[in-house]
Coordinates of C-alpha atoms in Angstrom, one line a residue:
Chain F
X4 CA 14.5 113.6 150.4
X5 CA 13.9 114.5 146.9
X6 CA 13.1 112.5 143.9
X7 CA 15.7 111.9 141.2
X8 CA 14.7 113.0 137.7
X9 CA 18.3 113.0 135.8
X10 CA 17.9 110.6 132.8
X11 CA 18.7 110.6 129.2
X12 CA 17.0 112.3 126.1
X13 CA 16.4 108.8 124.4
X14 CA 15.1 107.1 127.7
X15 CA 12.8 110.3 128.7
X16 CA 10.9 110.6 125.1
X17 CA 10.6 107.4 125.2
X18 CA 7.7 107.3 127.8
X19 CA 5.8 110.0 125.6
X20 CA 2.7 107.5 124.2
X21 CA 1.9 108.0 120.1
X22 CA -1.3 109.5 119.5
X23 CA -0.9 111.9 123.1
X24 CA -0.6 115.5 123.4
X25 CA 2.1 117.7 123.5
X26 CA 2.8 120.6 124.5
X27 CA 5.5 122.6 123.0
X28 CA 7.3 125.9 124.7
X29 CA 7.7 128.1 121.6
X30 CA 7.5 131.5 119.9
X31 CA 8.2 131.6 116.1
X32 CA 12.6 131.7 116.5
X33 CA 12.4 132.0 120.4
X34 CA 12.6 129.3 122.6
X35 CA 12.1 125.7 121.7
X36 CA 12.7 122.6 123.2
X37 CA 14.1 121.2 120.0
X38 CA 16.5 118.1 121.2
X39 CA 13.6 116.7 122.4
X40 CA 11.6 117.5 119.0
X41 CA 14.5 115.9 117.3
X42 CA 14.3 113.0 119.6
X43 CA 10.3 112.3 119.1
X44 CA 11.5 112.3 115.4
X45 CA 14.3 109.7 115.7
X46 CA 11.8 107.6 117.6
X47 CA 9.1 107.7 115.2
X48 CA 6.7 108.8 117.6
X49 CA 3.3 109.1 115.4
X50 CA -0.3 110.7 115.9
X51 CA 0.9 113.2 118.2
X52 CA -1.8 116.6 118.5
X53 CA 0.6 119.3 118.7
X54 CA -0.1 122.6 121.0
X55 CA 2.2 125.8 120.9
X56 CA 1.2 129.2 121.2
X57 CA 3.1 130.1 118.2
X58 CA 4.8 127.0 116.6
X59 CA 7.9 127.4 114.5
X60 CA 11.0 125.1 113.2
X61 CA 10.0 122.8 115.6
X62 CA 6.0 122.1 114.3
X63 CA 7.5 122.1 110.7
X64 CA 9.8 119.4 111.3
X65 CA 7.2 117.1 112.9
X66 CA 4.4 118.1 110.1
X67 CA 7.7 117.1 107.4
X68 CA 8.1 113.9 109.7
X69 CA 4.9 112.9 110.1
X70 CA 5.5 112.4 113.4
X71 CA 1.7 115.3 114.2
X72 CA -1.4 114.8 112.7
X73 CA -3.3 117.8 114.5
X74 CA -2.0 121.8 115.8
X75 CA -3.6 123.6 118.6
X76 CA -2.4 126.7 118.8
X77 CA -2.7 130.5 118.1
X78 CA -0.2 131.0 115.2
X79 CA 2.6 129.0 113.0
X80 CA 5.2 130.9 111.8
X81 CA 9.4 131.6 111.7
X82 CA 8.6 134.6 111.4
X83 CA 11.3 136.4 109.1
X84 CA 12.0 133.1 107.6
X85 CA 8.5 132.8 106.6
X86 CA 5.6 130.3 106.5
X87 CA 6.5 126.7 108.0
X88 CA 6.1 125.4 104.9
X89 CA 6.0 121.5 105.2
X90 CA 3.0 122.1 108.3
X91 CA 1.2 124.5 105.3
X92 CA 1.4 121.3 102.7
X93 CA 0.1 118.5 105.9
X94 CA -2.7 121.6 106.1
X95 CA -3.6 121.8 102.9
X96 CA -4.1 118.7 102.0
X97 CA -5.8 117.8 105.3
X98 CA -3.2 115.6 106.9
X99 CA -2.9 118.1 109.8
X100 CA -6.4 119.5 111.5
X101 CA -5.9 122.7 113.2
X102 CA -7.7 124.0 116.0
X103 CA -6.8 127.3 116.1
X104 CA -7.4 129.7 119.2
X105 CA -6.7 133.3 119.8
X106 CA -4.0 133.7 122.3
X107 CA -6.1 134.5 125.5
X108 CA -8.4 131.2 124.6
X109 CA -4.8 128.9 124.6
X110 CA -4.6 130.8 127.8
X111 CA -8.0 129.8 128.8
X112 CA -7.6 126.5 128.4
X113 CA -4.6 125.8 129.0
X114 CA -4.9 127.2 132.6
X115 CA -8.4 126.1 133.1
X116 CA -6.0 122.3 133.0
X117 CA -3.9 123.6 135.4
X118 CA -6.2 124.9 138.0
X119 CA -8.7 121.7 137.2
X120 CA -12.0 123.7 135.9
X121 CA -14.0 122.4 133.5
X122 CA -13.6 126.1 131.8
X123 CA -12.2 129.4 131.6
X124 CA -13.9 132.3 129.9
X125 CA -12.4 135.0 127.6
X126 CA -14.0 138.3 125.9
X127 CA -11.8 137.6 123.3
X128 CA -12.9 136.3 119.5
X129 CA -16.7 137.7 119.6
X130 CA -17.7 138.5 116.1
X131 CA -15.0 135.9 114.3
X132 CA -15.4 133.1 113.0
X133 CA -13.3 130.7 115.3
X134 CA -16.0 130.2 117.7
X135 CA -17.8 128.6 115.4
X136 CA -15.5 125.9 113.5
X137 CA -14.4 125.0 117.4
X138 CA -16.1 122.7 119.4
X139 CA -14.3 123.6 122.5
X140 CA -15.8 126.9 122.6
X141 CA -18.7 128.0 123.2
X142 CA -20.5 131.1 123.9
X143 CA -22.2 131.7 127.4
X144 CA -23.9 134.3 129.5
X145 CA -22.5 136.5 131.8
X146 CA -24.8 134.6 135.2
X147 CA -24.2 137.9 136.6
X148 CA -25.8 140.0 133.3
X149 CA -22.8 141.3 131.6
X150 CA -22.6 140.4 127.7
X151 CA -22.1 136.9 126.9
X152 CA -18.4 135.5 127.1
X153 CA -16.7 132.7 125.5
X154 CA -16.4 129.6 127.7
X155 CA -12.8 127.6 126.7
X156 CA -13.1 123.7 127.6
X157 CA -9.9 123.1 129.4
X158 CA -6.7 121.5 127.8
X159 CA -4.8 119.2 129.4
X160 CA -1.6 118.0 127.8
X161 CA -0.3 114.2 128.6
X162 CA 3.1 116.1 128.1
X163 CA 4.6 119.4 128.2
X164 CA 7.9 120.0 126.8
X165 CA 10.1 122.6 127.7
X166 CA 13.8 124.2 127.6
X167 CA 15.4 125.4 130.6
X168 CA 18.7 128.0 131.3
X169 CA 19.1 125.4 134.7
X170 CA 18.0 122.6 136.6
X171 CA 19.3 120.5 139.9
X172 CA 19.3 116.5 139.4
X173 CA 15.6 116.7 141.4
X174 CA 14.1 118.5 138.4
X175 CA 14.1 122.4 140.2
X176 CA 14.1 124.6 137.1
X177 CA 15.3 127.8 136.6
X178 CA 14.9 130.0 133.8
X179 CA 16.5 133.8 132.9
X180 CA 13.8 135.8 132.9
X181 CA 14.3 137.4 129.6
X182 CA 12.9 134.0 128.1
X183 CA 9.9 133.8 130.1
X184 CA 7.8 134.4 128.2
X185 CA 7.0 131.5 125.5
X186 CA 4.1 129.6 127.0
X187 CA 6.2 128.6 130.9
X188 CA 3.9 130.7 132.9
X189 CA 0.9 128.3 132.1
X190 CA 1.8 125.1 129.6
X191 CA 4.0 122.9 132.1
X192 CA 1.2 123.4 134.3
X193 CA -1.4 122.0 133.0
X194 CA 0.5 119.0 131.2
X195 CA 0.1 115.6 133.2
X196 CA 4.1 115.2 132.6
X197 CA 6.9 117.5 132.2
X198 CA 9.9 116.4 130.2
X199 CA 12.3 119.2 130.9
X200 CA 15.9 119.6 128.9
X201 CA 18.4 122.2 129.9
X202 CA 21.8 124.4 129.1
X203 CA 23.5 122.8 132.6
X204 CA 22.6 120.7 135.2
X205 CA 24.0 121.9 138.6
X206 CA 24.1 121.9 142.5
X207 CA 20.6 122.5 144.3
X208 CA 22.8 125.6 146.3
X209 CA 23.6 127.3 143.1
X210 CA 19.3 127.8 142.6
X211 CA 19.6 128.5 146.7
X212 CA 21.7 131.7 145.4
X213 CA 19.1 132.8 142.8
X214 CA 15.3 131.6 143.9
X215 CA 13.5 134.2 142.1
X216 CA 14.3 132.1 138.7
X217 CA 12.9 128.9 139.5
X218 CA 10.2 128.9 137.4
X219 CA 8.9 125.1 138.6
X220 CA 9.7 123.2 141.3
X221 CA 11.1 119.3 141.1
X222 CA 7.9 117.6 142.3
X223 CA 5.8 118.6 138.8
X224 CA 8.5 118.1 136.7
X225 CA 9.0 114.4 135.4
X226 CA 12.7 114.6 133.9
X227 CA 15.7 116.3 133.2
X228 CA 18.4 115.9 130.5
X229 CA 21.0 118.1 130.3
X230 CA 21.4 119.4 126.8
X231 CA 23.6 122.6 125.7
X232 CA 22.7 124.6 122.8
X233 CA 19.1 122.3 123.4
X234 CA 17.0 124.9 122.0
X235 CA 18.9 125.1 118.3
X236 CA 18.4 126.7 116.5
X237 CA 15.9 128.9 117.9
X238 CA 17.8 131.5 120.3
X239 CA 18.2 131.0 124.1
X240 CA 18.3 134.7 125.1
X241 CA 20.3 135.6 126.5
X242 CA 22.4 132.7 125.9
X243 CA 22.7 132.5 122.4
X244 CA 20.8 133.7 119.2
X245 CA 18.4 132.2 116.7
X246 CA 20.9 130.5 113.2
X247 CA 19.6 132.2 110.6
X248 CA 21.9 130.2 108.3
X249 CA 20.3 127.2 109.6
X250 CA 16.2 128.3 109.5
X251 CA 17.5 129.3 105.9
X252 CA 19.0 125.8 105.1
X253 CA 15.6 124.1 106.7
X254 CA 13.9 126.2 104.1
X255 CA 15.1 125.2 100.9
X256 CA 14.7 122.0 101.4
X257 CA 10.9 121.9 103.3
X258 CA 8.9 122.1 99.8
X259 CA 10.9 118.6 98.2
X260 CA 10.4 115.5 99.7
X261 CA 13.9 114.2 98.7
X262 CA 15.3 117.5 100.3
X263 CA 13.8 116.7 103.8
X264 CA 15.0 113.3 103.7
X265 CA 18.2 114.0 102.8
X266 CA 18.4 117.1 105.7
X267 CA 16.2 114.4 108.5
X268 CA 19.4 111.8 108.3
X269 CA 21.6 114.8 108.8
X270 CA 20.7 116.6 111.0
X271 CA 18.2 113.8 112.8
X272 CA 18.4 110.6 112.4
X273 CA 22.3 110.4 112.0
X274 CA 23.3 112.3 115.1
X275 CA 23.7 110.7 118.1
X276 CA 24.5 112.8 120.7
X277 CA 24.1 116.5 120.9
X278 CA 27.8 117.2 120.4
X279 CA 27.4 115.6 116.6
X280 CA 25.0 117.1 115.8
X281 CA 26.7 120.2 117.2
X282 CA 29.2 119.6 115.1
X283 CA 27.5 119.1 112.0
X284 CA 25.2 122.5 112.8
X285 CA 28.6 124.3 112.1
X286 CA 31.2 123.2 115.7
X287 CA 32.5 125.6 118.3
X288 CA 32.7 128.6 115.5
X289 CA 29.2 128.9 115.1
X290 CA 28.0 128.1 118.6
X291 CA 30.7 131.1 119.9
X292 CA 28.8 133.1 117.3
X293 CA 25.3 132.5 118.3
X294 CA 26.5 133.1 121.9
X295 CA 27.5 136.4 120.9
X296 CA 24.0 136.9 118.6
X297 CA 25.6 136.9 115.6
X298 CA 23.6 136.8 112.6
X299 CA 25.1 134.0 110.6
X300 CA 24.2 133.8 107.1
Chain S
X27 CA 14.7 170.8 114.7
X28 CA 13.9 171.1 110.4
X29 CA 9.6 170.5 110.2
X30 CA 9.7 171.6 106.6
X31 CA 8.4 169.1 104.6
X32 CA 10.7 167.0 103.2
X33 CA 11.7 166.6 99.2
X34 CA 12.9 163.5 99.1
X35 CA 10.5 161.0 101.2
X36 CA 9.8 157.7 100.5
X37 CA 6.0 155.6 100.7
X38 CA 7.9 153.2 103.6
X39 CA 8.7 156.6 105.6
X40 CA 5.2 158.5 104.6
X41 CA 3.2 155.2 106.2
X42 CA 5.4 155.6 109.3
X43 CA 4.5 158.8 110.4
X44 CA 1.2 158.6 109.5
X45 CA 0.9 155.9 111.7
X46 CA 3.3 157.6 114.3
X47 CA 0.7 160.6 113.9
X48 CA -2.2 158.4 115.8
X49 CA -0.1 157.9 118.6
X50 CA -0.4 160.0 121.9
X51 CA 1.7 161.0 124.5
X52 CA 0.2 158.8 127.4
X53 CA -0.4 155.7 124.9
X54 CA 0.7 152.1 125.2
X55 CA 1.9 150.5 122.2
X56 CA 2.5 146.6 121.8
X57 CA 4.3 144.9 118.4
X58 CA 4.3 140.9 117.3
X59 CA 5.9 139.3 114.6
X60 CA 6.9 141.3 111.5
X61 CA 6.1 144.5 112.6
X62 CA 9.2 147.6 111.5
X63 CA 6.8 150.0 110.1
X64 CA 4.6 149.8 113.6
X65 CA 8.0 149.6 115.5
X66 CA 9.8 152.5 113.7
X67 CA 6.6 154.6 114.2
X68 CA 6.9 153.8 118.1
X69 CA 10.3 154.9 118.2
X70 CA 9.6 158.1 115.9
X71 CA 6.8 158.9 118.0
X72 CA 8.9 158.7 121.2
X73 CA 11.7 160.7 119.5
X74 CA 8.9 163.8 118.5
X75 CA 5.5 164.0 119.4
X76 CA 5.0 161.8 122.0
X77 CA 8.2 161.4 124.5
X78 CA 6.1 159.2 127.4
X79 CA 5.1 156.9 124.8
X80 CA 5.2 153.6 126.6
X81 CA 6.5 150.6 123.8
X82 CA 5.8 147.2 124.5
X83 CA 8.3 145.8 122.2
X84 CA 7.8 142.4 120.9
X85 CA 5.3 142.6 124.1
X86 CA 8.0 141.4 125.9
X87 CA 10.8 144.0 126.9
X88 CA 8.9 147.2 128.3
X89 CA 10.2 150.7 127.5
X90 CA 12.7 148.9 125.2
X91 CA 16.1 150.8 124.1
X92 CA 17.3 149.0 121.0
X93 CA 20.0 150.5 119.2
X94 CA 18.7 150.3 115.3
X95 CA 15.3 148.5 114.4
X96 CA 17.2 144.5 113.6
X97 CA 16.0 141.7 111.6
X98 CA 13.4 140.7 113.5
X99 CA 10.2 142.5 115.7
X100 CA 10.3 139.1 118.1
X101 CA 13.5 138.5 119.0
X102 CA 16.1 140.1 121.7
X103 CA 18.3 142.6 120.0
X104 CA 15.0 144.3 119.6
X105 CA 14.0 144.4 123.5
X106 CA 17.0 145.2 124.7
X107 CA 17.4 147.8 128.0
X108 CA 14.1 147.2 128.8
X109 CA 12.9 148.3 132.4
X110 CA 11.2 145.4 132.7
X111 CA 10.6 141.6 131.3
X112 CA 7.2 140.6 130.2
X113 CA 4.9 137.1 130.4
X114 CA 2.9 136.4 128.5
X115 CA 0.4 134.3 131.1
X116 CA 0.6 136.3 134.0
X117 CA 1.4 140.2 133.2
X118 CA 0.9 141.1 128.8
X119 CA -2.3 139.8 128.9
X120 CA -3.2 141.2 132.2
X121 CA -2.1 144.8 130.7
X122 CA -3.9 144.0 127.6
X123 CA -7.1 143.0 128.8
X124 CA -7.5 145.2 131.2
X125 CA -9.2 148.3 129.4
X126 CA -7.5 150.7 131.1
X127 CA -4.4 150.4 129.2
X128 CA -2.7 149.9 125.3
X129 CA -6.1 151.2 124.0
X130 CA -4.6 151.4 120.4
X131 CA -3.0 148.2 118.3
X132 CA -1.6 148.1 114.8
X133 CA -3.4 145.4 112.8
X134 CA -1.5 143.3 109.5
X135 CA -3.4 140.8 108.3
X136 CA -3.6 139.3 105.0
X137 CA -7.1 139.7 103.9
X138 CA -8.6 142.9 104.8
X139 CA -12.8 143.5 103.9
X140 CA -15.2 146.6 103.3
X141 CA -16.1 146.3 107.0
X142 CA -12.3 145.9 108.4
X143 CA -12.7 142.3 109.0
X144 CA -8.9 140.8 108.7
X145 CA -8.1 137.7 108.2
X146 CA -4.5 135.8 108.7
X147 CA -5.8 132.2 108.7
X148 CA -6.7 130.4 105.3
X149 CA -7.8 131.8 102.3
X150 CA -10.4 129.1 100.5
X151 CA -13.7 128.6 101.5
X152 CA -13.6 124.6 103.0
X153 CA -11.5 125.6 106.9
X154 CA -10.1 122.3 107.1
X155 CA -9.0 122.1 103.4
X156 CA -7.8 125.5 102.9
X157 CA -6.1 126.9 99.6
X158 CA -3.4 128.6 101.5
X159 CA -2.6 127.9 105.6
X160 CA -1.9 130.8 107.0
X161 CA 0.0 131.7 109.9
X162 CA -3.0 131.9 112.2
X163 CA -5.2 134.4 114.2
X164 CA -2.1 134.8 117.1
X165 CA -3.4 138.1 118.9
X166 CA -5.4 139.4 116.6
X167 CA -8.7 137.2 117.2
X168 CA -8.7 138.9 120.9
X169 CA -7.3 142.2 119.7
X170 CA -10.4 142.6 117.8
X171 CA -12.7 141.4 120.2
X172 CA -11.6 143.3 123.3
X173 CA -12.2 147.1 122.9
X174 CA -9.4 148.0 121.2
X175 CA -8.8 151.5 118.3
X176 CA -7.1 149.3 115.1
X177 CA -4.8 150.5 113.0
X178 CA -4.1 148.6 109.6
X179 CA -1.1 148.5 107.9
X180 CA -0.5 146.9 104.4
X181 CA 2.8 148.0 102.4
X182 CA 1.0 146.1 99.4
X183 CA -2.1 147.7 98.7
X184 CA -4.0 144.8 95.9
X185 CA -6.6 143.0 95.2
X186 CA -5.8 140.1 96.8
X187 CA -5.7 141.3 100.3
X188 CA -8.3 144.1 99.7
X189 CA -11.6 141.9 99.5
X190 CA -15.3 141.9 99.3
X191 CA -15.8 139.9 102.0
X192 CA -12.8 137.9 103.9
X193 CA -12.7 134.0 103.6
X194 CA -12.9 133.8 107.4
X195 CA -12.7 136.4 110.1
X196 CA -10.2 135.8 112.6
X197 CA -9.8 140.1 113.4
X198 CA -13.2 141.1 114.0
X199 CA -13.6 144.5 112.9
X200 CA -17.0 146.1 112.3
X201 CA -18.7 142.7 111.0
X202 CA -21.3 143.2 108.6
X203 CA -21.5 147.0 109.3
X204 CA -23.9 149.2 110.6
X205 CA -24.4 148.4 114.2
X206 CA -23.6 144.5 114.4
X207 CA -21.0 145.2 116.6
X208 CA -22.5 147.3 118.9
X209 CA -24.9 145.1 119.6
X210 CA -22.6 141.7 120.1
X211 CA -21.6 144.2 123.3
X212 CA -18.4 144.9 121.5
X213 CA -16.0 148.4 121.9
X214 CA -13.6 149.9 119.9
X215 CA -12.9 148.8 115.9
X216 CA -10.9 149.4 113.0
X217 CA -10.6 153.2 112.5
X218 CA -7.6 153.8 110.0
X219 CA -6.3 152.1 107.7
X220 CA -2.6 153.0 105.4
X221 CA -1.3 151.7 102.8
X222 CA 1.8 152.4 100.2
X223 CA -1.0 154.2 98.4
X224 CA -2.9 155.7 101.0
X225 CA -5.2 156.6 104.0
X226 CA -8.8 154.8 104.7
X227 CA -10.9 155.3 107.1
X228 CA -14.4 154.3 107.9
X229 CA -17.8 155.3 107.5
X230 CA -19.6 156.5 111.1
X231 CA -22.9 154.4 110.5
X232 CA -22.0 151.8 107.4
X233 CA -18.9 151.6 108.7
X234 CA -18.0 151.4 104.8
X235 CA -13.8 151.9 104.4
X236 CA -13.5 155.6 103.0
X237 CA -10.8 156.9 100.9
X238 CA -9.5 159.6 103.4
X239 CA -6.5 160.7 101.7
X240 CA -4.1 160.0 98.9
X241 CA -0.8 159.9 98.8
X242 CA 1.2 162.3 96.8
X243 CA 1.2 161.4 93.3
X244 CA -1.5 158.2 93.8
X245 CA -4.9 158.8 91.8
X246 CA -8.1 157.8 93.4
X247 CA -8.6 155.6 90.2
X248 CA -5.4 153.5 91.1
X249 CA -6.5 152.7 94.5
X250 CA -9.9 151.6 93.4
X251 CA -8.2 149.7 90.7
X252 CA -6.3 147.9 93.8
X253 CA -8.7 147.1 96.3
X254 CA -11.4 144.4 95.6
X255 CA -14.5 146.2 96.4
X256 CA -16.2 149.5 96.2
X257 CA -14.2 151.7 97.8
X258 CA -16.4 154.6 99.4
X259 CA -15.1 158.2 97.5
X260 CA -17.2 161.0 99.3
X261 CA -15.1 163.9 98.2
X262 CA -14.6 165.1 94.3
X263 CA -11.1 166.3 95.6
X264 CA -9.4 163.8 97.9
X265 CA -6.8 165.2 100.3
X266 CA -3.5 164.6 100.2
X267 CA -1.8 162.7 102.7
X268 CA 0.7 164.7 104.7
X269 CA 4.0 164.0 103.5
X270 CA 7.0 163.4 106.3
X271 CA 8.9 166.2 107.6
X272 CA 12.9 167.2 107.1
X273 CA 13.1 166.0 111.0
X274 CA 11.2 162.7 110.3
X275 CA 13.0 161.3 107.2
X276 CA 15.9 162.3 108.9
X277 CA 15.2 160.2 111.9
X278 CA 13.9 157.0 110.8
X279 CA 17.0 157.0 108.2
X280 CA 19.8 157.5 110.4
X281 CA 18.6 157.1 113.6
X282 CA 15.7 154.7 114.4
X283 CA 15.9 152.3 110.8
X284 CA 19.2 153.1 109.4
X285 CA 19.4 149.5 107.9
X286 CA 16.3 149.8 106.1
X287 CA 14.5 146.7 107.9
X288 CA 11.2 147.9 107.1
X289 CA 11.8 148.0 103.5
X290 CA 11.2 144.0 103.9
X291 CA 7.7 144.1 104.5
X292 CA 7.0 145.9 101.0
X293 CA 6.8 143.8 97.9
X294 CA 4.9 140.6 99.5

C-alpha cells in the first residue's frame, strides 16, 4: 500500500530546517516552485543555501527577504526583465556568498549526490577562474592517462522544491515533456527530501494512462500539495506563460527597501491562500490571459 | 532571390548576416538567454545557405519553427513546433559534451579581453565583494573548455566591454595567448568577434585579437578608441565587412524578426 503524501503547503514547508540547503527548480523565467518559495519567506526561514541552475525571481525574493545567505548554481537572471537587483545588492555587500558553477559542474555535483559517489568529473571550466575560487572543485589526473579533469564534489541538498503538472495523493509526479528542462532530470534525485507542488491532484488511474510523463515515483517524494498556478509569475509550459507585468512590478520596487516591504506584504505575507494571492495578481482575467500565453504589460 | 547588396541595411542586420555566414549546412547550433542576434542568424542560415542546420532553440526544442522571434529567447514561443524536447541533464549536455556535434557556439559576454577570455561573473577585483555581480557563467564556463569554436557577438563595442584583462575568466578563451590553451589540453577556442563596429579574429600564433574587417563608414581609429586594449591592425587598408543582400534584409525584417526584437540588444 502506498503512503499518503498529500499535505498543506504550511506543513510541508514547515519541515525545512533553517540553515539547510534548498534546491529549487528554475530556469530564468521558467518553472519555479513559487508558492513554496513564498511560503518559505512567510514562515521566516533564514540561513538557507539555495541551489538552482539558473535562478530568477525566486532567488531575488529570497535575497530581498533575507532568507538565504548562499547561492550555489550557474547563473541568476530574469532574462528579458534584467538582473535580479536584490540578489545583486546582497552579493555586492557580502550578505550572500556565491558558489558559481558551470552547468556541467552543477550537474556533476548533483549527479554524484544522486548516485552516492564522492564526486563526478567534468572537462568544463579548465582554464577559467571558476576552479580556484571553489573548494568543491579540484583538478585531478585521469587515472587512465588522459588530460586532467575537474572533480566536482557531491552535492546533496536537504530539500528539493519542485512544481509539477499533476500528481496522485501518493506523490507520483507527472510533468509535460515541454517543461522538464529546468533541473528536473537530476536535482530532486540528489536531495534528501522532495516537496512538490502540483497544478492538480488526480486519481492514480489517470497517471496510468500516460506513464511516460511520470518523472518521479512517490517513494522519492515526501510531500505533495495542490497549488494551481503554483509557478506564477514564471511560466509553466504548456499550461501558462510568464507574467510580464508582475515581473516588471517586482523590478520597479526591488532596489528600494520600503518598496520591497510593501510588495512583500501585498503578495507574500497578507494572502493566506493561493486563491487570495491569485486575486491580488489580477484574478481570472489575468490568469486566462496567461493561459493563452498573452504578454500582459 | 535577390543577392544584390542592400542599400538600406542597418548594423543589426549586418551583425546577423556576418554571424549567419559562419554556419554551415551540417552544423548544429544552440542558444541561451537574451540571444536575439544568434537566433536571427540561425534562422537566416536555415532559410538561405544552410537549410539542414539543426537549431536547438533555447537548448530545449530541437529544430523549432517559431512564427517570429518572440520577446524571450528562453521561453516556449521560441521552441514552437520542435521535433524533440531536450532535458538538460540527460540529453542536452550529452549532445554538447560528446564532441561530435555542436562544434560552434555563440558567446555573449559582458567583458572580453585581448585573448578572447570572457567574463560574465563579476566586475571588480574581489570575487566575493564584487563591484558588480553579473548573472554568472551559466554554460560559458563549459563551452570555452570543451573544444567548441567560439563566435562572440557584442552589439555595444566600448572600452567597458573590451578590456585589457577580464576581471574574472568565466569563459576560457586563448587564456594568456600563444599556446597556453594547447598546453592545458584544450582544443577549439575563440575564432571571431562580431560587434556593431567591426569584425575581429585572432592572430594564429600570438592569439592577440586582430581587426579583420570594418563595417562600412567605421574607421580603424574609431574601433581602437572603443577598445580598452591595443588592437592588432595588420593591414594599412582594412577590408570592409560584406554588407547584407536585399534578400537577407527582407528575410530578417519581414519573416524572421518583424517585431525587431534583435534591437533590444543594442544600447545597453
